[in-house]
């Protein structure tokens, strides 16, 4: 009888120890019979229906721009900042689910600071892109989580010069000379293919980027519904003020 | 010790346990890459372990970053590694010497056993004979020495200090690092 009693208490104790959600320690992203990971395909669809973002790598810098279409005029547009800095020398923009983006930025910033703590050097662009891609891949192969519904464009300037990387929900990443993600990405990319020149300077690149964004823009484009981020050889990523953006837009309208 | 676009590290090669000499060929100065030299004094087992640990880290760094580490970055890495063992430290005093950047500016760094860094412009000393070494270096150091003169000065400093310290000696090695490469010379010291 003593054994029964102790067995019961032990099993009760073990039950109490079970954490919530420990039922899901298998991956939700599983292969389909034709070799695809459907969750990732769906995540890419979520990206494709997100707001357009594009980036261009010039010979002396990188520019990233995005649409900031807010659902109603009641939203305070100053509080919405889509382009974010990972550290002084690297900026990021996304297409897809905003909340997923915020979480990724937070993780990426932490990784970049860990690198700085170790080496007292700003993390190179290809290394941080690889680390972020690694995080995104983890979420395609872990228990109880779903892939991130964002693609990122990472722009930076380090010892290898200006660089622009795209990171996808699958965890793949690669470098671009110029690209667009989100809605209208294929049209924008065709436009960029015609306009891109390898020896383009940054001013030219900013104009081309805003022009490309305008092509697919629904409605009137002004300095409050787009965001522009630039990094040149001073290695400091800057998000342009609305007044500066206004100047570029008015130049294009002439 | 730093010269004009060159640096030198010198050390003795005695490995002993208090007053018993165990080995005469213990090399404690290591090449990290063509721009960086790294020397350690202190507990021999920690020296050997950290040598392997840094070799591991640097191999990974070279593969991931596709470039060689700069002396300043390496120094910070060393300090961070030592501080991570703040409450159970490695008993060593590391010295990092290298040539930084495209101008090959001399870079010197010494840290204590838990990673407090110091970046002297002239010279840095460590080990059982560090008090004698400090005195001799202060006397003989000059700014902007060419590699040959730097070699002479650092060798004389080491020899003089080693003669005054019972626990140092039994051979020494001097490395001079310039932009053309590393020259290594072994000196005869008193064998006692």
Short mmCIF file of C-alpha atoms in Angstrom, two decimals:
data_model
loop_
_atom_site.label_atom_id
_atom_site.label_comp_id
_atom_site.label_asym_id
_atom_site.label_seq_id
_atom_site.Cartn_x
_atom_site.Cartn_y
_atom_site.Cartn_z
CA UNK A 1 0.00 0.00 0.00
CA UNK A 2 2.87 2.30 0.75
CA UNK A 3 4.23 1.66 -2.76
CA UNK A 4 0.89 2.57 -4.39
CA UNK A 5 0.75 5.76 -2.38
CA UNK A 6 4.26 6.79 -3.35
CA UNK A 7 3.65 5.86 -7.02
CA UNK A 8 0.53 8.03 -7.09
CA UNK A 9 2.28 10.99 -5.55
CA UNK A 10 5.20 10.63 -7.92
CA UNK A 11 2.92 10.55 -10.99
CA UNK A 12 0.94 13.55 -9.67
CA UNK A 13 4.20 15.42 -9.12
CA UNK A 14 5.33 14.64 -12.66
CA UNK A 15 2.01 15.77 -14.10
CA UNK A 16 2.31 19.12 -12.34
CA UNK A 17 5.79 19.50 -13.83
CA UNK A 18 4.50 19.28 -17.43
CA UNK A 19 4.70 22.74 -18.97
CA UNK A 20 1.88 24.30 -20.95
CA UNK A 21 2.23 23.65 -24.67
CA UNK A 22 4.72 20.85 -24.21
CA UNK A 23 2.34 18.82 -26.38
CA UNK A 24 3.85 20.61 -29.42
CA UNK A 25 7.41 19.46 -29.45
CA UNK A 26 7.16 18.43 -33.08
CA UNK A 27 7.63 20.83 -35.98
CA UNK A 28 4.55 22.38 -37.60
CA UNK A 29 6.52 22.93 -40.82
CA UNK A 30 6.68 19.53 -42.44
CA UNK A 31 7.55 18.37 -45.95
CA UNK A 32 4.76 17.73 -48.43
CA UNK A 33 5.03 14.67 -50.74
CA UNK A 34 6.43 16.76 -53.59
CA UNK A 35 9.30 18.01 -51.46
CA UNK A 36 7.99 21.46 -50.57
CA UNK A 37 7.58 23.06 -47.18
CA UNK A 38 4.08 24.44 -47.55
CA UNK A 39 4.30 26.69 -44.51
CA UNK A 40 7.24 28.50 -46.06
CA UNK A 41 5.41 28.85 -49.39
CA UNK A 42 2.47 30.37 -47.51
CA UNK A 43 4.83 32.65 -45.61
CA UNK A 44 6.22 33.87 -48.94
CA UNK A 45 2.64 34.60 -50.04
CA UNK A 46 2.21 36.72 -46.93
CA UNK A 47 5.35 38.61 -47.94
CA UNK A 48 4.11 39.08 -51.51
CA UNK A 49 0.93 40.75 -50.31
CA UNK A 50 2.83 43.11 -48.02
CA UNK A 51 3.72 46.72 -48.81
CA UNK A 52 6.42 47.20 -51.47
CA UNK A 53 9.98 47.75 -50.35
CA UNK A 54 13.01 48.07 -52.55
CA UNK A 55 16.71 48.64 -52.30
CA UNK A 56 19.49 49.70 -54.65
CA UNK A 57 23.23 49.31 -54.13
CA UNK A 58 25.19 52.18 -55.64
CA UNK A 59 28.95 52.41 -56.06
CA UNK A 60 29.28 54.54 -52.95
CA UNK A 61 26.28 53.57 -50.82
CA UNK A 62 22.95 51.77 -50.47
CA UNK A 63 19.39 53.13 -50.42
CA UNK A 64 16.24 51.36 -49.19
CA UNK A 65 12.73 52.72 -49.59
CA UNK A 66 9.29 51.51 -48.62
CA UNK A 67 5.64 52.40 -48.95
CA UNK A 68 4.07 53.47 -45.71
CA UNK A 69 0.41 53.03 -46.57
CA UNK A 70 -1.60 53.54 -43.40
CA UNK A 71 -5.17 52.21 -43.39
CA UNK A 72 -6.69 55.47 -42.14
CA UNK A 73 -5.65 59.11 -41.80
CA UNK A 74 -6.36 58.89 -38.09
CA UNK A 75 -3.11 56.98 -37.50
CA UNK A 76 -0.26 59.19 -36.31
CA UNK A 77 2.27 58.52 -39.09
CA UNK A 78 5.17 59.79 -36.96
CA UNK A 79 4.79 56.84 -34.66
CA UNK A 80 5.10 54.31 -37.48
CA UNK A 81 8.73 53.70 -38.38
CA UNK A 82 9.18 50.89 -40.84
CA UNK A 83 12.85 51.35 -41.64
CA UNK A 84 14.91 50.43 -38.56
CA UNK A 85 18.58 50.46 -37.67
CA UNK A 86 20.28 47.31 -36.44
CA UNK A 87 23.27 49.38 -35.37
CA UNK A 88 24.85 52.63 -36.55
CA UNK A 89 26.06 51.07 -39.77
CA UNK A 90 23.20 48.79 -40.87
CA UNK A 91 19.56 49.52 -41.74
CA UNK A 92 16.69 47.14 -42.46
CA UNK A 93 13.29 47.24 -44.18
CA UNK A 94 10.67 44.53 -44.64
CA UNK A 95 7.63 43.36 -46.55
CA UNK A 96 5.07 41.24 -44.75
CA UNK A 97 3.85 41.04 -41.17
CA UNK A 98 4.91 44.01 -39.06
CA UNK A 99 4.88 42.23 -35.67
CA UNK A 100 7.12 39.42 -36.97
CA UNK A 101 9.48 42.14 -38.21
CA UNK A 102 9.65 43.79 -34.78
CA UNK A 103 10.61 40.52 -33.13
CA UNK A 104 13.31 39.84 -35.72
CA UNK A 105 14.75 43.34 -35.33
CA UNK A 106 14.94 42.82 -31.60
CA UNK A 107 16.78 39.51 -31.98
CA UNK A 108 19.07 40.89 -34.67
CA UNK A 109 20.01 43.92 -32.57
CA UNK A 110 20.92 41.64 -29.70
CA UNK A 111 23.13 39.51 -31.95
CA UNK A 112 24.83 42.59 -33.33
CA UNK A 113 25.55 43.88 -29.84
CA UNK A 114 26.90 40.49 -28.75
CA UNK A 115 29.32 40.68 -31.67
CA UNK A 116 30.33 44.19 -30.65
CA UNK A 117 30.91 43.08 -27.07
CA UNK A 118 33.17 40.29 -28.27
CA UNK A 119 35.19 42.14 -30.89
CA UNK A 120 34.60 45.87 -30.33
CA UNK A 121 33.80 46.11 -34.03
CA UNK A 122 30.54 46.73 -35.88
CA UNK A 123 29.25 43.44 -37.25
CA UNK A 124 29.81 43.08 -41.02
CA UNK A 125 26.63 43.08 -43.15
CA UNK A 126 27.02 39.57 -44.52
CA UNK A 127 27.60 38.15 -41.05
CA UNK A 128 24.47 39.72 -39.51
CA UNK A 129 22.44 38.67 -42.56
CA UNK A 130 23.66 35.13 -42.04
CA UNK A 131 22.75 35.24 -38.36
CA UNK A 132 19.25 36.61 -39.04
CA UNK A 133 18.76 33.98 -41.73
CA UNK A 134 19.82 31.39 -39.16
CA UNK A 135 17.16 32.63 -36.74
CA UNK A 136 14.50 32.48 -39.46
CA UNK A 137 15.57 28.95 -40.38
CA UNK A 138 15.30 27.83 -36.75
CA UNK A 139 11.63 28.74 -36.83
CA UNK A 140 11.10 26.39 -39.79
CA UNK A 141 12.53 23.44 -37.94
CA UNK A 142 11.50 23.85 -34.31
CA UNK A 143 8.58 22.56 -32.28
CA UNK A 144 5.37 24.50 -31.99
CA UNK A 145 6.42 27.60 -33.96
CA UNK A 146 5.63 28.95 -37.42
CA UNK A 147 7.97 30.63 -39.91
CA UNK A 148 8.30 34.43 -39.89
CA UNK A 149 6.00 36.14 -42.39
CA UNK A 150 8.55 38.73 -43.51
CA UNK A 151 11.33 39.14 -46.03
CA UNK A 152 14.00 41.62 -45.01
CA UNK A 153 16.26 43.89 -47.01
CA UNK A 154 19.47 44.55 -45.04
CA UNK A 155 21.55 47.52 -46.18
CA UNK A 156 24.98 48.37 -44.86
CA UNK A 157 28.47 49.63 -45.58
CA UNK A 158 31.47 47.79 -44.14
CA UNK A 159 35.02 46.81 -45.10
CA UNK A 160 33.63 45.07 -48.20
CA UNK A 161 31.95 48.26 -49.37
CA UNK A 162 28.21 48.85 -49.78
CA UNK A 163 26.06 45.73 -49.56
CA UNK A 164 22.36 44.86 -49.86
CA UNK A 165 21.07 41.51 -48.66
CA UNK A 166 17.62 39.93 -48.79
CA UNK A 167 16.61 37.39 -46.11
CA UNK A 168 13.59 35.15 -46.72
CA UNK A 169 11.22 33.26 -44.37
CA UNK A 170 12.91 30.02 -45.37
CA UNK A 171 16.19 31.30 -44.01
CA UNK A 172 17.91 31.73 -47.36
CA UNK A 173 19.74 34.96 -47.96
CA UNK A 174 21.65 36.44 -50.81
CA UNK A 175 23.09 39.74 -51.98
CA UNK A 176 21.45 41.99 -54.53
CA UNK A 177 22.58 44.88 -56.68
CA UNK A 178 18.97 46.09 -56.76
CA UNK A 179 15.71 44.44 -55.83
CA UNK A 180 12.10 44.84 -54.73
CA UNK A 181 9.94 42.75 -52.40
CA UNK A 182 6.24 42.74 -51.60
CA UNK A 183 3.40 43.84 -53.86
CA UNK A 184 4.49 44.76 -57.41
CA UNK A 185 7.91 43.28 -56.80
CA UNK A 186 8.15 41.66 -60.25
CA UNK A 187 7.18 44.87 -62.09
CA UNK A 188 9.54 46.90 -59.94
CA UNK A 189 12.38 44.46 -60.56
CA UNK A 190 11.82 44.69 -64.34
CA UNK A 191 11.95 48.47 -64.02
CA UNK A 192 15.13 48.27 -61.97
CA UNK A 193 16.76 45.89 -64.43
CA UNK A 194 16.47 48.54 -67.12
CA UNK A 195 17.58 51.42 -64.92
CA UNK A 196 20.37 49.86 -62.88
CA UNK A 197 23.95 50.72 -63.77
CA UNK A 198 26.87 49.30 -61.76
CA UNK A 199 28.64 52.66 -61.49
CA UNK A 200 25.54 54.48 -60.27
CA UNK A 201 26.19 57.03 -57.52
CA UNK A 202 24.06 57.23 -54.41
CA UNK A 203 22.11 60.35 -55.41
CA UNK A 204 21.16 58.72 -58.68
CA UNK A 205 20.21 55.54 -56.82
CA UNK A 206 17.90 57.43 -54.44
CA UNK A 207 16.12 59.06 -57.38
CA UNK A 208 15.78 55.74 -59.19
CA UNK A 209 14.48 54.04 -56.06
CA UNK A 210 11.79 56.65 -55.44
CA UNK A 211 10.85 56.61 -59.13
CA UNK A 212 10.54 52.82 -59.10
CA UNK A 213 8.34 52.99 -56.02
CA UNK A 214 6.18 55.61 -57.72
CA UNK A 215 5.53 53.29 -60.68
CA UNK A 216 3.52 50.86 -58.60
CA UNK A 217 2.14 53.39 -56.13
CA UNK A 218 -1.63 53.54 -55.74
CA UNK A 219 -2.65 57.15 -55.29
CA UNK A 220 -0.58 60.23 -54.70
CA UNK A 221 2.96 59.74 -53.32
CA UNK A 222 4.15 62.33 -50.83
CA UNK A 223 6.82 62.64 -48.16
CA UNK A 224 4.58 61.13 -45.49
CA UNK A 225 3.61 57.87 -47.14
CA UNK A 226 7.08 56.65 -48.06
CA UNK A 227 10.24 56.11 -46.01
CA UNK A 228 13.79 56.39 -47.34
CA UNK A 229 16.96 55.12 -45.65
CA UNK A 230 20.48 55.77 -46.95
CA UNK A 231 24.01 54.72 -46.02
CA UNK A 232 27.14 56.06 -47.73
CA UNK A 233 30.83 55.74 -47.10
CA UNK A 234 30.57 57.57 -43.77
CA UNK A 235 29.16 54.21 -42.59
CA UNK A 236 26.26 55.82 -40.73
CA UNK A 237 22.79 54.68 -41.68
CA UNK A 238 20.35 57.57 -41.91
CA UNK A 239 16.59 57.64 -42.29
CA UNK A 240 15.76 60.74 -44.32
CA UNK A 241 13.56 63.44 -42.82
CA UNK A 242 10.23 64.16 -44.59
CA UNK A 243 11.60 67.51 -45.85
CA UNK A 244 14.49 65.78 -47.62
CA UNK A 245 12.13 63.17 -49.09
CA UNK A 246 9.90 66.02 -50.30
CA UNK A 247 12.86 67.52 -52.21
CA UNK A 248 13.55 64.24 -53.99
CA UNK A 249 9.89 63.76 -54.89
CA UNK A 250 9.54 67.27 -56.26
CA UNK A 251 12.70 66.76 -58.35
CA UNK A 252 11.05 63.74 -59.92
CA UNK A 253 7.82 65.57 -60.62
CA UNK A 254 9.61 68.27 -62.61
CA UNK B 1 58.01 47.13 -27.71
CA UNK B 2 56.93 49.43 -30.53
CA UNK B 3 59.14 51.05 -33.14
CA UNK B 4 58.52 52.87 -36.39
CA UNK B 5 55.98 50.73 -38.30
CA UNK B 6 57.30 47.69 -36.47
CA UNK B 7 56.77 45.89 -33.18
CA UNK B 8 58.76 43.26 -31.33
CA UNK B 9 57.93 40.68 -28.68
CA UNK B 10 60.63 38.90 -26.70
CA UNK B 11 60.36 36.25 -24.05
CA UNK B 12 62.44 33.66 -22.29
CA UNK B 13 61.92 29.95 -22.88
CA UNK B 14 62.18 28.53 -19.38
CA UNK B 15 59.36 26.48 -18.02
CA UNK B 16 59.73 25.77 -14.33
CA UNK B 17 57.87 24.80 -11.21
CA UNK B 18 59.10 27.22 -8.56
CA UNK B 19 62.88 26.61 -8.49
CA UNK B 20 62.90 23.40 -10.54
CA UNK B 21 63.45 23.89 -14.26
CA UNK B 22 61.28 21.49 -16.21
CA UNK B 23 61.84 22.54 -19.83
CA UNK B 24 64.11 24.90 -21.77
CA UNK B 25 62.13 25.24 -24.95
CA UNK B 26 58.71 26.39 -23.93
CA UNK B 27 57.58 28.87 -26.57
CA UNK B 28 55.01 31.28 -25.23
CA UNK B 29 54.77 33.69 -28.13
CA UNK B 30 52.37 32.76 -30.90
CA UNK B 31 51.59 34.11 -34.33
CA UNK B 32 47.90 34.79 -34.84
CA UNK B 33 48.28 36.06 -38.40
CA UNK B 34 50.78 38.10 -40.40
CA UNK B 35 49.82 41.23 -38.50
CA UNK B 36 49.43 39.98 -34.95
CA UNK B 37 51.67 38.35 -32.36
CA UNK B 38 50.35 37.10 -29.06
CA UNK B 39 52.47 36.28 -26.00
CA UNK B 40 51.44 34.97 -22.60
CA UNK B 41 53.08 34.43 -19.20
CA UNK B 42 51.75 32.70 -16.14
CA UNK B 43 50.33 29.26 -15.51
CA UNK B 44 51.63 26.97 -18.25
CA UNK B 45 48.50 24.87 -18.55
CA UNK B 46 46.39 28.00 -19.04
CA UNK B 47 48.85 29.24 -21.67
CA UNK B 48 48.52 26.00 -23.61
CA UNK B 49 44.74 25.83 -23.25
CA UNK B 50 44.23 29.44 -24.29
CA UNK B 51 46.54 28.97 -27.24
CA UNK B 52 44.26 26.20 -28.49
CA UNK B 53 41.13 28.17 -27.60
CA UNK B 54 42.26 31.23 -29.58
CA UNK B 55 43.42 29.11 -32.48
CA UNK B 56 39.89 27.62 -32.55
CA UNK B 57 38.25 31.04 -32.45
CA UNK B 58 40.54 32.49 -35.08
CA UNK B 59 40.07 29.59 -37.47
CA UNK B 60 36.31 30.09 -37.27
CA UNK B 61 36.69 33.85 -37.64
CA UNK B 62 38.81 33.44 -40.78
CA UNK B 63 36.26 31.06 -42.29
CA UNK B 64 33.14 33.07 -41.40
CA UNK B 65 34.40 36.57 -42.00
CA UNK B 66 36.67 35.67 -44.91
CA UNK B 67 39.30 38.06 -43.62
CA UNK B 68 42.13 38.21 -41.11
CA UNK B 69 41.49 39.63 -37.67
CA UNK B 70 43.07 42.97 -36.86
CA UNK B 71 45.27 43.25 -33.73
CA UNK B 72 42.86 45.63 -32.00
CA UNK B 73 39.89 43.34 -32.55
CA UNK B 74 41.92 40.36 -31.37
CA UNK B 75 42.91 42.22 -28.21
CA UNK B 76 39.27 42.95 -27.39
CA UNK B 77 38.42 39.32 -28.06
CA UNK B 78 41.14 38.22 -25.61
CA UNK B 79 39.88 40.60 -22.94
CA UNK B 80 36.31 39.42 -23.39
CA UNK B 81 37.35 35.76 -23.20
CA UNK B 82 39.29 36.39 -20.00
CA UNK B 83 36.47 38.34 -18.38
CA UNK B 84 34.00 35.57 -19.16
CA UNK B 85 35.98 33.62 -16.53
CA UNK B 86 35.87 36.46 -14.05
CA UNK B 87 35.17 34.28 -11.04
CA UNK B 88 37.47 31.42 -11.94
CA UNK B 89 40.13 33.12 -14.05
CA UNK B 90 42.89 31.95 -16.31
CA UNK B 91 46.14 32.77 -14.50
CA UNK B 92 47.92 34.45 -17.36
CA UNK B 93 49.11 37.89 -18.43
CA UNK B 94 48.70 38.25 -22.17
CA UNK B 95 50.49 40.69 -24.45
CA UNK B 96 49.26 41.45 -27.95
CA UNK B 97 51.54 43.18 -30.44
CA UNK B 98 50.68 43.96 -34.03
CA UNK B 99 50.53 46.33 -36.94
CA UNK B 100 47.16 47.96 -37.38
CA UNK B 101 45.52 49.18 -40.56
CA UNK B 102 46.89 50.08 -43.96
CA UNK B 103 49.57 52.33 -42.49
CA UNK B 104 50.96 49.50 -40.38
CA UNK B 105 50.69 51.56 -37.19
CA UNK B 106 52.24 49.71 -34.24
CA UNK B 107 49.68 48.38 -31.78
CA UNK B 108 50.46 47.13 -28.28
CA UNK B 109 48.04 45.82 -25.71
CA UNK B 110 48.48 44.14 -22.35
CA UNK B 111 45.73 42.89 -20.10
CA UNK B 112 45.59 41.45 -16.62
CA UNK B 113 44.20 38.01 -15.87
CA UNK B 114 40.59 39.21 -16.05
CA UNK B 115 40.85 41.31 -19.15
CA UNK B 116 41.55 44.89 -18.07
CA UNK B 117 43.16 46.33 -21.19
CA UNK B 118 45.92 48.85 -21.51
CA UNK B 119 47.17 50.30 -24.80
CA UNK B 120 50.68 51.67 -24.24
CA UNK B 121 52.47 53.45 -27.03
CA UNK B 122 56.01 52.41 -26.12
CA UNK B 123 56.44 49.07 -24.42
CA UNK B 124 54.75 46.60 -22.14
CA UNK B 125 56.16 43.94 -19.81
CA UNK B 126 54.86 40.85 -18.06
CA UNK B 127 56.11 37.86 -16.11
CA UNK B 128 58.19 37.01 -13.06
CA UNK B 129 60.86 39.51 -14.04
CA UNK B 130 58.45 42.32 -14.86
CA UNK B 131 59.84 44.76 -12.31
CA UNK B 132 63.37 44.47 -13.69
CA UNK B 133 62.01 44.56 -17.22
CA UNK B 134 60.06 47.73 -16.52
CA UNK B 135 63.16 49.48 -15.25
CA UNK B 136 65.40 48.45 -18.13
CA UNK B 137 62.83 49.26 -20.79
CA UNK B 138 62.20 52.71 -19.34
CA UNK B 139 65.90 53.41 -19.57
CA UNK B 140 66.61 52.08 -23.05
CA UNK B 141 63.39 52.80 -24.95
CA UNK B 142 63.44 55.44 -27.69
CA UNK B 143 60.66 56.52 -30.00
CA UNK B 144 60.54 55.65 -33.71
CA UNK B 145 63.17 52.95 -33.74
CA UNK B 146 63.86 51.13 -36.99
CA UNK B 147 63.50 47.33 -36.90
CA UNK B 148 67.23 46.63 -36.43
CA UNK B 149 67.58 49.07 -33.58
CA UNK B 150 64.33 47.82 -32.06
CA UNK B 151 65.71 44.30 -32.10
CA UNK B 152 68.91 45.41 -30.35
CA UNK B 153 67.08 47.36 -27.68
CA UNK B 154 64.49 44.74 -26.88
CA UNK B 155 67.12 41.99 -26.76
CA UNK B 156 69.34 43.95 -24.39
CA UNK B 157 66.38 44.78 -22.17
CA UNK B 158 65.35 41.14 -21.96
CA UNK B 159 68.86 39.87 -21.32
CA UNK B 160 69.51 42.42 -18.60
CA UNK B 161 66.24 41.76 -16.79
CA UNK B 162 66.48 37.99 -17.14
CA UNK B 163 69.92 38.02 -15.47
CA UNK B 164 68.37 39.65 -12.44
CA UNK B 165 65.51 37.18 -12.05
CA UNK B 166 66.09 33.68 -10.78
CA UNK B 167 62.96 32.28 -12.38
CA UNK B 168 63.66 33.57 -15.90
CA UNK B 169 66.31 32.59 -18.40
CA UNK B 170 67.55 29.41 -19.99
CA UNK B 171 67.25 30.81 -23.52
CA UNK B 172 65.13 33.46 -25.14
CA UNK B 173 63.38 34.20 -28.39
CA UNK B 174 62.75 37.57 -30.04
CA UNK B 175 60.20 38.18 -32.80
CA UNK B 176 60.27 41.40 -34.82
CA UNK B 177 57.14 42.11 -36.88
CA UNK B 178 57.30 44.50 -39.81
CA UNK B 179 55.14 44.84 -42.87
CA UNK B 180 57.51 42.53 -44.73
CA UNK B 181 57.08 39.71 -42.23
CA UNK B 182 58.25 38.28 -38.93
CA UNK B 183 61.94 37.73 -38.10
CA UNK B 184 62.63 35.36 -35.26
CA UNK B 185 65.96 35.12 -33.48
CA UNK B 186 67.03 33.08 -30.51
CA UNK B 187 69.43 34.55 -27.99
CA UNK B 188 71.76 32.83 -25.58
CA UNK B 189 71.17 33.81 -22.03
CA UNK B 190 72.78 32.63 -18.82
CA UNK B 191 71.86 29.02 -18.26
CA UNK B 192 71.08 29.32 -14.60
#
